[in-house]
Amino acid sequence: RQFSLGTVLNRRRRELQFFLKAMRARTGNLKEERFQKVNFDTLFRALPVWLVTLEEVNQVLPLRKEMFDLVIFDEASQCNIASALPVIQRGKKTVIVGDSKQLRHISFLSNHRQEQLLQQCGLPLEELEDLDYRRKSLLDFALDQVEEQRYVHFLNEHYRSLPDLIAFSNQQFYNRSLNLMTDIPTAKTSGNVFVREVGGKRLKRGYNRMEAEAVLKTIEQIIAEEAQLPDDRCHSIGVLSPFREQSEFLIELIGAKVALAKLRRHQVLIGTPHYFQGEERDYMLLSFSLDDNSHPSAYRYLEKADVFNVSITRARLQQHLFISFDPNALRLDGLLRDYFAFLTNFRRTIGRSEPVVRDEFMEEVVANLKGWPLDEVKMHYPISGLDVDLVIVRDGKTYCLDLVGHPGSMEEAFPLERIKMLNRMGIKVFSMSYFYWQIDQEHCLQALKRFLNVD
C-alpha cells in the first residue's frame, strides 16, 4: 500500500490535488462537474479503503455505480434503508454487519407522511412491510431479502467485556452462543458489577438528584485515585441513563463540578443508550433514575430488549449500578428483575466447578512441571466454551497445552478453528502427542520449555 501511494504521489500528484479541489467546491453543480474529471482509478490505487458515514459519502464521492469492489456497513441496525441505498449503489458487493438485539435508528417520520411518499413514488401500500423507514433498519431489510442461510453469519466472539459483565446478555439475548474472549485465567472474571442503593426519588422533571450526586462522587473518586497515573493508563468513564432528563441533568452537574481537562483525560462520555450505541468505556456508571413509585411506563421503556441490552453491555472492566428502587419489588416477568436476580445468583455460583478429571498422561505431564517457574497450572480449564486440558500461566501470559492421543475424554486434538480462536485471544497453543511422549519424553519436555520460554 505504501508503494502504491508513493507511486501515485510521485507520478500523478496533480490528480489527487484535483480531487481535493473537487471536494472543496462550494456548490453541488460545481462539485459534480469536477468529479466527472477525476480519475478514480488513480485515486483508489493511492487510497483503496475509505471510511465514511452515510451523511458524508455524498460530500466526498460521486454517485457512480460499482465504484468499489466491496462496501461494508457497520452498526447496520442504526442505518435507515433510504440513506443506505446510495452507498449500496457504489459497491459491487455488500456486507451488512449489525446486531438485531440492539437499537435501531430514530425516525421522526410520521406514518401518514410515509404512506404519502409511497403513493408519490407509485408503490403499493403492501411495499410498506419491506420498506418501512420508521421501523425497519438496513439490517432488518437485508435479513428479509436473503434467500439462503449460507449468506448469514453469526459473529460469536465477544472481546469487550469481562465475563460477569456480559454474562446476562449472553444468556438472555444470545442463547449462550457468545464465546467470551476475555474469559482467561489472568482476567478478573467476577466481582466487576457494583450495585449502589441510593434511595433517591425520581422528581416530576424526570431526574433523580441523589443518583446523579452519587455518580458524581464516584467519578471524583476514580479521578483522585488515578491522579498520579500517566494519561494513557487512566481508565475511561461512561455515564448512562435510559432517560434523557437524567442524562441532561448529569451532563450539567458533572460539567459544573469536574474540570474539563479531567473529563478529557478520562474520556468521560455521558448520554442515553442511543448515544452509547457502538461506544464502550472501561468503567460504566448506570443511573436508572427510577424509584418504587415511578410510573409503570418508565419501567416498560427501560425493559425494551434493545434499550436494556445496549445499556448493560458498554463496560469493559467495571459496571456501577445506581438504583433507588427495591429490586425484589419489581414485577416478576420483567428484564430488570431478571437482571438483578441473575447478578445475585452469578456471584453465588462463582468458584463452583466440576471435579477435575485426570488421566495417566495428564498426571505425568503435571508431575514434570513441578519446580518450573510457572505462575499457575490449571487442569480442564474452560476458555470461551473450550475445555482446555492444561492451562499454564507464566509471567502473566496464558498458554494452552493440548494433550492428544491418550484414550479417553482428551484423546482428540483441538479443532483448527478453535486454535485460531485462541490465537485471536493472544493465547498460544502447544499440542503434545501421547505417542511421542511415550517414545521420547525428554524431547517433549524440552520443546515445551522452549514454548514457555523456560530456561
GROMACS .gro file of C-alpha atoms in nm:
model
  455
    1ARG     CA    1   0.000   0.000   0.000
    2GLN     CA    2   0.284   0.238   0.083
    3PHE     CA    3   0.444   0.157  -0.253
    4SER     CA    4   0.118   0.230  -0.439
    5LEU     CA    5   0.066   0.556  -0.251
    6GLY     CA    6   0.424   0.663  -0.313
    7THR     CA    7   0.399   0.582  -0.684
    8VAL     CA    8   0.081   0.788  -0.728
    9LEU     CA    9   0.224   1.082  -0.534
   10ASN     CA   10   0.543   1.078  -0.742
   11ARG     CA   11   0.377   1.047  -1.082
   12ARG     CA   12   0.017   1.170  -1.051
   13ARG     CA   13   0.013   1.412  -0.762
   14ARG     CA   14  -0.188   1.669  -0.956
   15GLU     CA   15  -0.475   1.422  -0.997
   16LEU     CA   16  -0.500   1.388  -0.619
   17GLN     CA   17  -0.489   1.767  -0.587
   18PHE     CA   18  -0.774   1.799  -0.836
   19PHE     CA   19  -0.985   1.557  -0.628
   20LEU     CA   20  -0.930   1.774  -0.318
   21LYS     CA   21  -1.028   2.076  -0.524
   22ALA     CA   22  -1.350   1.899  -0.628
   23MET     CA   23  -1.439   1.821  -0.267
   24ARG     CA   24  -1.391   2.188  -0.172
   25ALA     CA   25  -1.634   2.309  -0.441
   26ARG     CA   26  -1.892   2.544  -0.291
   27THR     CA   27  -2.188   2.429  -0.497
   28GLY     CA   28  -2.322   2.086  -0.581
   29ASN     CA   29  -2.316   2.151  -0.953
   30LEU     CA   30  -1.952   2.261  -0.948
   31LYS     CA   31  -1.858   1.961  -0.735
   32GLU     CA   32  -2.029   1.719  -0.973
   33GLU     CA   33  -1.865   1.887  -1.273
   34ARG     CA   34  -1.521   1.843  -1.120
   35PHE     CA   35  -1.596   1.487  -1.007
   36GLN     CA   36  -1.659   1.399  -1.372
   37LYS     CA   37  -1.297   1.487  -1.447
   38VAL     CA   38  -1.141   1.292  -1.157
   39ASN     CA   39  -0.955   0.972  -1.245
   40PHE     CA   40  -1.088   0.749  -0.968
   41ASP     CA   41  -0.874   0.454  -1.075
   42THR     CA   42  -0.569   0.659  -0.981
   43LEU     CA   43  -0.733   0.779  -0.661
   44PHE     CA   44  -0.824   0.428  -0.548
   45ARG     CA   45  -0.473   0.298  -0.619
   46ALA     CA   46  -0.344   0.554  -0.374
   47LEU     CA   47  -0.632   0.524  -0.125
   48PRO     CA   48  -0.801   0.182  -0.160
   49VAL     CA   49  -1.000   0.190   0.168
   50TRP     CA   50  -1.247   0.468   0.253
   51LEU     CA   51  -1.419   0.517   0.590
   52VAL     CA   52  -1.724   0.742   0.576
   53THR     CA   53  -2.062   0.792   0.741
   54LEU     CA   54  -2.386   0.778   0.548
   55GLU     CA   55  -2.411   1.155   0.581
   56GLU     CA   56  -2.059   1.218   0.448
   57VAL     CA   57  -2.044   0.987   0.147
   58ASN     CA   58  -2.215   1.223  -0.098
   59GLN     CA   59  -1.975   1.501   0.004
   60VAL     CA   60  -1.663   1.309  -0.098
   61LEU     CA   61  -1.773   1.060  -0.366
   62PRO     CA   62  -1.999   1.089  -0.669
   63LEU     CA   63  -2.299   0.859  -0.710
   64ARG     CA   64  -2.129   0.623  -0.952
   65LYS     CA   65  -2.232   0.258  -0.988
   66GLU     CA   66  -1.990  -0.009  -0.857
   67MET     CA   67  -1.703   0.225  -0.773
   68PHE     CA   68  -1.586  -0.013  -0.501
   69ASP     CA   69  -1.535  -0.388  -0.506
   70LEU     CA   70  -1.684  -0.414  -0.158
   71VAL     CA   71  -1.899  -0.191   0.063
   72ILE     CA   72  -1.925  -0.279   0.434
   73PHE     CA   73  -2.192  -0.137   0.664
   74ASP     CA   74  -2.111  -0.150   1.035
   75GLU     CA   75  -2.378  -0.093   1.305
   76ALA     CA   76  -2.637  -0.165   1.036
   77SER     CA   77  -2.923  -0.169   1.286
   78GLN     CA   78  -2.861   0.207   1.316
   79CYS     CA   79  -2.877   0.263   0.937
   80ASN     CA   80  -3.206   0.353   0.773
   81ILE     CA   81  -3.286   0.195   0.437
   82ALA     CA   82  -3.315   0.518   0.238
   83SER     CA   83  -2.974   0.656   0.335
   84ALA     CA   84  -2.805   0.321   0.271
   85LEU     CA   85  -2.926   0.271  -0.086
   86PRO     CA   86  -2.690   0.527  -0.250
   87VAL     CA   87  -2.395   0.361  -0.073
   88ILE     CA   88  -2.503   0.013  -0.189
   89GLN     CA   89  -2.517   0.155  -0.543
   90ARG     CA   90  -2.146   0.236  -0.519
   91GLY     CA   91  -2.042  -0.124  -0.448
   92LYS     CA   92  -2.021  -0.447  -0.647
   93LYS     CA   93  -2.080  -0.649  -0.331
   94THR     CA   94  -2.214  -0.555   0.009
   95VAL     CA   95  -2.151  -0.687   0.360
   96ILE     CA   96  -2.401  -0.575   0.623
   97VAL     CA   97  -2.291  -0.610   0.986
   98GLY     CA   98  -2.515  -0.539   1.283
   99ASP     CA   99  -2.696  -0.673   1.585
  100SER     CA  100  -3.072  -0.712   1.574
  101LYS     CA  101  -3.069  -0.724   1.955
  102GLN     CA  102  -2.951  -0.362   1.972
  103LEU     CA  103  -3.105  -0.022   1.900
  104ARG     CA  104  -3.243   0.087   1.565
  105HIS     CA  105  -3.223   0.432   1.412
  106ILE     CA  106  -3.455   0.702   1.543
  107SER     CA  107  -3.717   0.824   1.295
  108PHE     CA  108  -3.932   1.134   1.318
  109LEU     CA  109  -4.123   1.049   1.000
  110SER     CA  110  -4.494   1.003   1.067
  111ASN     CA  111  -4.690   0.703   0.945
  112HIS     CA  112  -4.913   0.933   0.742
  113ARG     CA  113  -4.622   1.104   0.568
  114GLN     CA  114  -4.461   0.767   0.494
  115GLU     CA  115  -4.779   0.647   0.323
  116GLN     CA  116  -4.793   0.970   0.121
  117LEU     CA  117  -4.436   0.913  -0.002
  118LEU     CA  118  -4.522   0.558  -0.107
  119GLN     CA  119  -4.811   0.688  -0.314
  120GLN     CA  120  -4.599   0.964  -0.471
  121CYS     CA  121  -4.346   0.702  -0.581
  122GLY     CA  122  -4.619   0.481  -0.727
  123LEU     CA  123  -4.560   0.197  -0.481
  124PRO     CA  124  -4.846  -0.013  -0.342
  125LEU     CA  125  -4.914   0.009   0.031
  126GLU     CA  126  -4.809  -0.357   0.066
  127GLU     CA  127  -4.448  -0.244  -0.001
  128LEU     CA  128  -4.453  -0.071   0.337
  129GLU     CA  129  -4.392  -0.405   0.506
  130ASP     CA  130  -4.050  -0.432   0.335
  131LEU     CA  131  -3.962  -0.062   0.308
  132ASP     CA  132  -4.087   0.069   0.642
  133TYR     CA  133  -3.847   0.359   0.705
  134ARG     CA  134  -3.972   0.415   1.059
  135ARG     CA  135  -3.947   0.063   1.195
  136LYS     CA  136  -3.700  -0.123   0.973
  137SER     CA  137  -3.326  -0.079   0.968
  138LEU     CA  138  -3.090  -0.174   0.688
  139LEU     CA  139  -3.013  -0.492   0.884
  140ASP     CA  140  -3.382  -0.586   0.901
  141PHE     CA  141  -3.421  -0.518   0.530
  142ALA     CA  142  -3.118  -0.732   0.441
  143LEU     CA  143  -3.229  -1.024   0.659
  144ASP     CA  144  -3.570  -1.018   0.489
  145GLN     CA  145  -3.411  -1.030   0.143
  146VAL     CA  146  -3.153  -1.305   0.199
  147GLU     CA  147  -3.268  -1.623   0.026
  148GLU     CA  148  -3.005  -1.873   0.151
  149GLN     CA  149  -2.876  -1.926   0.504
  150ARG     CA  150  -2.517  -1.954   0.379
  151TYR     CA  151  -2.519  -1.578   0.329
  152VAL     CA  152  -2.585  -1.521   0.700
  153HIS     CA  153  -2.301  -1.549   0.954
  154PHE     CA  154  -2.313  -1.510   1.330
  155LEU     CA  155  -2.015  -1.326   1.480
  156ASN     CA  156  -1.990  -1.509   1.811
  157GLU     CA  157  -1.661  -1.382   1.959
  158HIS     CA  158  -1.706  -1.116   2.227
  159TYR     CA  159  -1.394  -0.910   2.301
  160ARG     CA  160  -1.525  -0.613   2.501
  161SER     CA  161  -1.644  -0.710   2.848
  162LEU     CA  162  -1.515  -0.924   3.132
  163PRO     CA  163  -1.724  -1.241   3.176
  164ASP     CA  164  -1.962  -1.127   3.450
  165LEU     CA  165  -2.035  -0.801   3.265
  166ILE     CA  166  -2.167  -0.978   2.954
  167ALA     CA  167  -2.300  -1.299   3.114
  168PHE     CA  168  -2.663  -1.186   3.149
  169SER     CA  169  -2.688  -1.064   2.790
  170ASN     CA  170  -2.519  -1.381   2.666
  171GLN     CA  171  -2.788  -1.586   2.839
  172GLN     CA  172  -3.089  -1.361   2.784
  173PHE     CA  173  -3.038  -1.233   2.430
  174TYR     CA  174  -2.782  -1.461   2.261
  175ASN     CA  175  -2.877  -1.806   2.392
  176ARG     CA  176  -2.528  -1.850   2.546
  177SER     CA  177  -2.377  -1.861   2.198
  178LEU     CA  178  -2.111  -1.593   2.254
  179ASN     CA  179  -1.753  -1.708   2.303
  180LEU     CA  180  -1.614  -1.475   2.569
  181MET     CA  181  -1.266  -1.385   2.454
  182THR     CA  182  -1.196  -1.218   2.789
  183ASP     CA  183  -1.251  -1.541   2.987
  184ILE     CA  184  -0.889  -1.628   3.062
  185PRO     CA  185  -0.711  -1.721   3.389
  186THR     CA  186  -0.540  -1.382   3.420
  187ALA     CA  187  -0.871  -1.190   3.398
  188LYS     CA  188  -1.090  -1.097   3.692
  189THR     CA  189  -1.396  -1.297   3.593
  190SER     CA  190  -1.626  -1.190   3.878
  191GLY     CA  191  -1.683  -0.903   4.118
  192ASN     CA  192  -1.690  -0.642   3.843
  193VAL     CA  193  -2.054  -0.534   3.890
  194PHE     CA  194  -2.129  -0.299   4.181
  195VAL     CA  195  -2.486  -0.223   4.293
  196ARG     CA  196  -2.525   0.105   4.485
  197GLU     CA  197  -2.862   0.158   4.653
  198VAL     CA  198  -2.901   0.535   4.670
  199GLY     CA  199  -3.256   0.581   4.794
  200GLY     CA  200  -3.330   0.886   4.583
  201LYS     CA  201  -3.655   0.997   4.424
  202ARG     CA  202  -3.747   1.050   4.059
  203LEU     CA  203  -3.872   1.408   4.053
  204LYS     CA  204  -4.154   1.538   3.835
  205ARG     CA  205  -3.898   1.687   3.597
  206GLY     CA  206  -3.777   1.332   3.528
  207TYR     CA  207  -3.439   1.326   3.702
  208ASN     CA  208  -3.307   1.177   4.028
  209ARG     CA  209  -3.075   1.422   4.204
  210MET     CA  210  -2.941   1.179   4.465
  211GLU     CA  211  -2.840   0.925   4.199
  212ALA     CA  212  -2.670   1.199   3.997
  213GLU     CA  213  -2.475   1.315   4.301
  214ALA     CA  214  -2.370   0.958   4.379
  215VAL     CA  215  -2.247   0.920   4.019
  216LEU     CA  216  -2.052   1.247   4.050
  217LYS     CA  217  -1.892   1.128   4.376
  218THR     CA  218  -1.781   0.802   4.211
  219ILE     CA  219  -1.628   0.990   3.917
  220GLU     CA  220  -1.441   1.221   4.152
  221GLN     CA  221  -1.314   0.918   4.346
  222ILE     CA  222  -1.184   0.748   4.029
  223ILE     CA  223  -1.014   1.069   3.916
  224ALA     CA  224  -0.848   1.113   4.257
  225GLU     CA  225  -0.727   0.752   4.271
  226GLU     CA  226  -0.568   0.783   3.925
  227ALA     CA  227  -0.432   1.135   3.964
  228GLN     CA  228  -0.069   1.017   3.956
  229LEU     CA  229  -0.111   0.787   3.657
  230PRO     CA  230   0.003   0.891   3.309
  231ASP     CA  231  -0.280   0.982   3.071
  232ASP     CA  232  -0.257   0.656   2.874
  233ARG     CA  233  -0.304   0.449   3.193
  234CYS     CA  234  -0.618   0.626   3.315
  235HIS     CA  235  -0.946   0.440   3.287
  236SER     CA  236  -1.214   0.581   3.058
  237ILE     CA  237  -1.555   0.652   3.214
  238GLY     CA  238  -1.905   0.632   3.069
  239VAL     CA  239  -2.221   0.759   3.237
  240LEU     CA  240  -2.550   0.625   3.101
  241SER     CA  241  -2.910   0.682   3.194
  242PRO     CA  242  -3.202   0.537   2.997
  243PHE     CA  243  -3.384   0.870   3.033
  244ARG     CA  244  -3.293   1.193   2.857
  245GLU     CA  245  -3.387   1.413   3.155
  246GLN     CA  246  -3.144   1.230   3.383
  247SER     CA  247  -2.861   1.226   3.127
  248GLU     CA  248  -2.901   1.601   3.070
  249PHE     CA  249  -2.901   1.666   3.445
  250LEU     CA  250  -2.585   1.453   3.477
  251ILE     CA  251  -2.415   1.649   3.199
  252GLU     CA  252  -2.500   1.976   3.373
  253LEU     CA  253  -2.393   1.858   3.720
  254ILE     CA  254  -2.069   1.684   3.619
  255GLY     CA  255  -1.975   1.962   3.377
  256ALA     CA  256  -2.009   2.218   3.657
  257LYS     CA  257  -1.815   2.018   3.919
  258VAL     CA  258  -1.533   1.846   3.724
  259ALA     CA  259  -1.266   2.032   3.531
  260LEU     CA  260  -1.279   1.988   3.154
  261ALA     CA  261  -0.917   1.870   3.143
  262LYS     CA  262  -1.001   1.584   3.383
  263LEU     CA  263  -1.310   1.488   3.184
  264ARG     CA  264  -1.098   1.468   2.870
  265ARG     CA  265  -0.823   1.275   3.049
  266HIS     CA  266  -1.073   1.003   3.140
  267GLN     CA  267  -1.267   1.028   2.811
  268VAL     CA  268  -1.588   1.084   3.006
  269LEU     CA  269  -1.897   1.026   2.792
  270ILE     CA  270  -2.250   1.093   2.921
  271GLY     CA  271  -2.573   1.006   2.743
  272THR     CA  272  -2.867   0.776   2.683
  273PRO     CA  273  -2.844   0.423   2.535
  274HIS     CA  274  -2.885   0.569   2.185
  275TYR     CA  275  -2.577   0.783   2.246
  276PHE     CA  276  -2.376   0.478   2.353
  277GLN     CA  277  -2.465   0.252   2.058
  278GLY     CA  278  -2.124   0.145   1.923
  279GLU     CA  279  -1.941   0.304   2.220
  280GLU     CA  280  -1.766   0.147   2.518
  281ARG     CA  281  -1.575   0.258   2.828
  282ASP     CA  282  -1.357   0.090   3.093
  283TYR     CA  283  -1.595   0.191   3.373
  284MET     CA  284  -1.967   0.235   3.307
  285LEU     CA  285  -2.187   0.415   3.562
  286LEU     CA  286  -2.561   0.348   3.510
  287SER     CA  287  -2.816   0.576   3.673
  288PHE     CA  288  -3.158   0.416   3.632
  289SER     CA  289  -3.344   0.722   3.768
  290LEU     CA  290  -3.638   0.512   3.884
  291ASP     CA  291  -3.793   0.461   4.226
  292ASP     CA  292  -4.061   0.235   4.371
  293ASN     CA  293  -4.332   0.491   4.281
  294SER     CA  294  -4.224   0.554   3.921
  295HIS     CA  295  -4.492   0.513   3.655
  296PRO     CA  296  -4.502   0.163   3.501
  297SER     CA  297  -4.445   0.315   3.155
  298ALA     CA  298  -4.096   0.427   3.264
  299TYR     CA  299  -4.011   0.070   3.359
  300ARG     CA  300  -4.159  -0.061   3.034
  301TYR     CA  301  -3.937   0.173   2.830
  302LEU     CA  302  -3.622   0.061   3.015
  303GLU     CA  303  -3.719  -0.303   2.970
  304LYS     CA  304  -3.744  -0.283   2.592
  305ALA     CA  305  -3.498  -0.555   2.491
  306ASP     CA  306  -3.280  -0.338   2.266
  307VAL     CA  307  -3.263  -0.047   2.514
  308PHE     CA  308  -3.178  -0.280   2.802
  309ASN     CA  309  -2.922  -0.483   2.609
  310VAL     CA  310  -2.728  -0.174   2.498
  311SER     CA  311  -2.749  -0.018   2.846
  312ILE     CA  312  -2.582  -0.306   3.030
  313THR     CA  313  -2.315  -0.406   2.774
  314ARG     CA  314  -2.097  -0.096   2.733
  315ALA     CA  315  -1.842  -0.168   3.010
  316ARG     CA  316  -1.503  -0.329   2.958
  317LEU     CA  317  -1.385  -0.364   3.319
  318GLN     CA  318  -1.644  -0.244   3.574
  319GLN     CA  319  -2.015  -0.165   3.589
  320HIS     CA  320  -2.163   0.052   3.866
  321LEU     CA  321  -2.543   0.042   3.900
  322PHE     CA  322  -2.708   0.331   4.089
  323ILE     CA  323  -3.063   0.241   4.193
  324SER     CA  324  -3.340   0.397   4.401
  325PHE     CA  325  -3.584   0.106   4.386
  326ASP     CA  326  -3.613  -0.230   4.558
  327PRO     CA  327  -3.511  -0.499   4.305
  328ASN     CA  328  -3.719  -0.758   4.493
  329ALA     CA  329  -4.036  -0.549   4.450
  330LEU     CA  330  -4.013  -0.541   4.069
  331ARG     CA  331  -4.266  -0.730   3.858
  332LEU     CA  332  -4.171  -1.095   3.821
  333ASP     CA  333  -4.177  -1.105   3.441
  334GLY     CA  334  -3.953  -0.803   3.384
  335LEU     CA  335  -3.598  -0.782   3.246
  336LEU     CA  336  -3.488  -0.560   3.535
  337ARG     CA  337  -3.596  -0.815   3.796
  338ASP     CA  338  -3.428  -1.095   3.599
  339TYR     CA  339  -3.107  -0.893   3.572
  340PHE     CA  340  -3.068  -0.829   3.944
  341ALA     CA  341  -3.163  -1.189   4.028
  342PHE     CA  342  -2.901  -1.306   3.779
  343LEU     CA  343  -2.631  -1.086   3.937
  344THR     CA  344  -2.707  -1.235   4.279
  345ASN     CA  345  -2.702  -1.594   4.155
  346PHE     CA  346  -2.391  -1.534   3.943
  347ARG     CA  347  -2.196  -1.426   4.249
  348ARG     CA  348  -2.317  -1.733   4.441
  349THR     CA  349  -2.207  -1.979   4.175
  350ILE     CA  350  -1.855  -1.836   4.129
  351GLY     CA  351  -1.600  -2.089   4.244
  352ARG     CA  352  -1.822  -2.392   4.198
  353SER     CA  353  -1.677  -2.630   3.945
  354GLU     CA  354  -1.696  -2.991   3.844
  355PRO     CA  355  -1.432  -3.231   3.978
  356VAL     CA  356  -1.119  -3.230   3.762
  357VAL     CA  357  -1.093  -3.545   3.553
  358ARG     CA  358  -0.734  -3.669   3.530
  359ASP     CA  359  -0.572  -3.942   3.329
  360GLU     CA  360  -0.229  -4.103   3.321
  361PHE     CA  361  -0.097  -3.868   3.052
  362MET     CA  362  -0.206  -3.553   3.237
  363GLU     CA  363  -0.069  -3.681   3.570
  364GLU     CA  364   0.273  -3.745   3.417
  365VAL     CA  365   0.291  -3.407   3.246
  366VAL     CA  366   0.179  -3.216   3.558
  367ALA     CA  367   0.430  -3.407   3.771
  368ASN     CA  368   0.712  -3.299   3.538
  369LEU     CA  369   0.602  -2.934   3.554
  370LYS     CA  370   0.665  -2.915   3.927
  371GLY     CA  371   0.960  -2.692   4.002
  372TRP     CA  372   0.926  -2.499   3.675
  373PRO     CA  373   0.896  -2.118   3.719
  374LEU     CA  374   0.524  -2.105   3.640
  375ASP     CA  375   0.256  -1.883   3.795
  376GLU     CA  376  -0.026  -2.135   3.767
  377VAL     CA  377  -0.119  -2.470   3.617
  378LYS     CA  378  -0.492  -2.540   3.572
  379MET     CA  379  -0.638  -2.873   3.459
  380HIS     CA  380  -0.952  -2.898   3.243
  381TYR     CA  381  -0.993  -2.522   3.246
  382PRO     CA  382  -1.274  -2.371   3.030
  383ILE     CA  383  -1.178  -2.085   2.798
  384SER     CA  384  -1.454  -1.941   2.576
  385GLY     CA  385  -1.650  -2.265   2.583
  386LEU     CA  386  -1.348  -2.484   2.510
  387ASP     CA  387  -1.238  -2.739   2.772
  388VAL     CA  388  -0.859  -2.699   2.769
  389ASP     CA  389  -0.655  -2.993   2.903
  390LEU     CA  390  -0.388  -2.782   3.072
  391VAL     CA  391  -0.375  -2.403   3.103
  392ILE     CA  392  -0.041  -2.261   3.208
  393VAL     CA  393   0.017  -1.903   3.325
  394ARG     CA  394   0.375  -1.775   3.313
  395ASP     CA  395   0.482  -1.412   3.366
  396GLY     CA  396   0.118  -1.305   3.337
  397LYS     CA  397   0.073  -1.471   2.996
  398THR     CA  398  -0.166  -1.757   2.928
  399TYR     CA  399  -0.069  -2.071   2.733
  400CYS     CA  400  -0.277  -2.376   2.641
  401LEU     CA  401  -0.146  -2.732   2.635
  402ASP     CA  402  -0.348  -2.977   2.424
  403LEU     CA  403  -0.279  -3.336   2.525
  404VAL     CA  404  -0.359  -3.558   2.228
  405GLY     CA  405  -0.392  -3.933   2.182
  406HIS     CA  406  -0.443  -4.086   2.526
  407PRO     CA  407  -0.764  -4.295   2.520
  408GLY     CA  408  -1.048  -4.113   2.691
  409SER     CA  409  -1.203  -3.766   2.702
  410MET     CA  410  -0.879  -3.590   2.598
  411GLU     CA  411  -0.792  -3.812   2.304
  412GLU     CA  412  -0.899  -3.575   2.026
  413ALA     CA  413  -0.696  -3.271   1.921
  414PHE     CA  414  -0.846  -2.921   1.926
  415PRO     CA  415  -1.025  -2.835   1.600
  416LEU     CA  416  -0.824  -2.591   1.390
  417GLU     CA  417  -1.091  -2.320   1.413
  418ARG     CA  418  -1.070  -2.331   1.796
  419ILE     CA  419  -0.691  -2.299   1.784
  420LYS     CA  420  -0.735  -1.995   1.558
  421MET     CA  421  -0.986  -1.853   1.806
  422LEU     CA  422  -0.738  -1.891   2.092
  423ASN     CA  423  -0.471  -1.724   1.879
  424ARG     CA  424  -0.706  -1.428   1.826
  425MET     CA  425  -0.728  -1.406   2.204
  426GLY     CA  426  -0.348  -1.383   2.218
  427ILE     CA  427  -0.316  -1.737   2.360
  428LYS     CA  428  -0.063  -1.976   2.210
  429VAL     CA  429  -0.142  -2.348   2.188
  430PHE     CA  430   0.107  -2.633   2.228
  431SER     CA  431  -0.009  -2.979   2.116
  432MET     CA  432   0.162  -3.279   2.274
  433SER     CA  433   0.119  -3.632   2.141
  434TYR     CA  434   0.083  -3.919   2.388
  435PHE     CA  435   0.251  -4.146   2.134
  436TYR     CA  436   0.556  -3.919   2.112
  437TRP     CA  437   0.556  -3.872   2.492
  438GLN     CA  438   0.594  -4.249   2.527
  439ILE     CA  439   0.884  -4.257   2.279
  440ASP     CA  440   1.087  -3.952   2.388
  441GLN     CA  441   0.958  -3.780   2.700
  442GLU     CA  442   1.270  -3.565   2.740
  443HIS     CA  443   1.238  -3.422   2.390
  444CYS     CA  444   0.873  -3.330   2.460
  445LEU     CA  445   0.969  -3.150   2.781
  446GLN     CA  446   1.249  -2.955   2.612
  447ALA     CA  447   1.010  -2.847   2.335
  448LEU     CA  448   0.757  -2.738   2.599
  449LYS     CA  449   1.025  -2.536   2.779
  450ARG     CA  450   1.111  -2.354   2.458
  451PHE     CA  451   0.741  -2.286   2.401
  452LEU     CA  452   0.703  -2.137   2.753
  453ASN     CA  453   1.042  -1.958   2.741
  454VAL     CA  454   1.158  -2.155   3.044
  455ASP     CA  455   1.535  -2.181   3.088
   0.00000   0.00000   0.00000
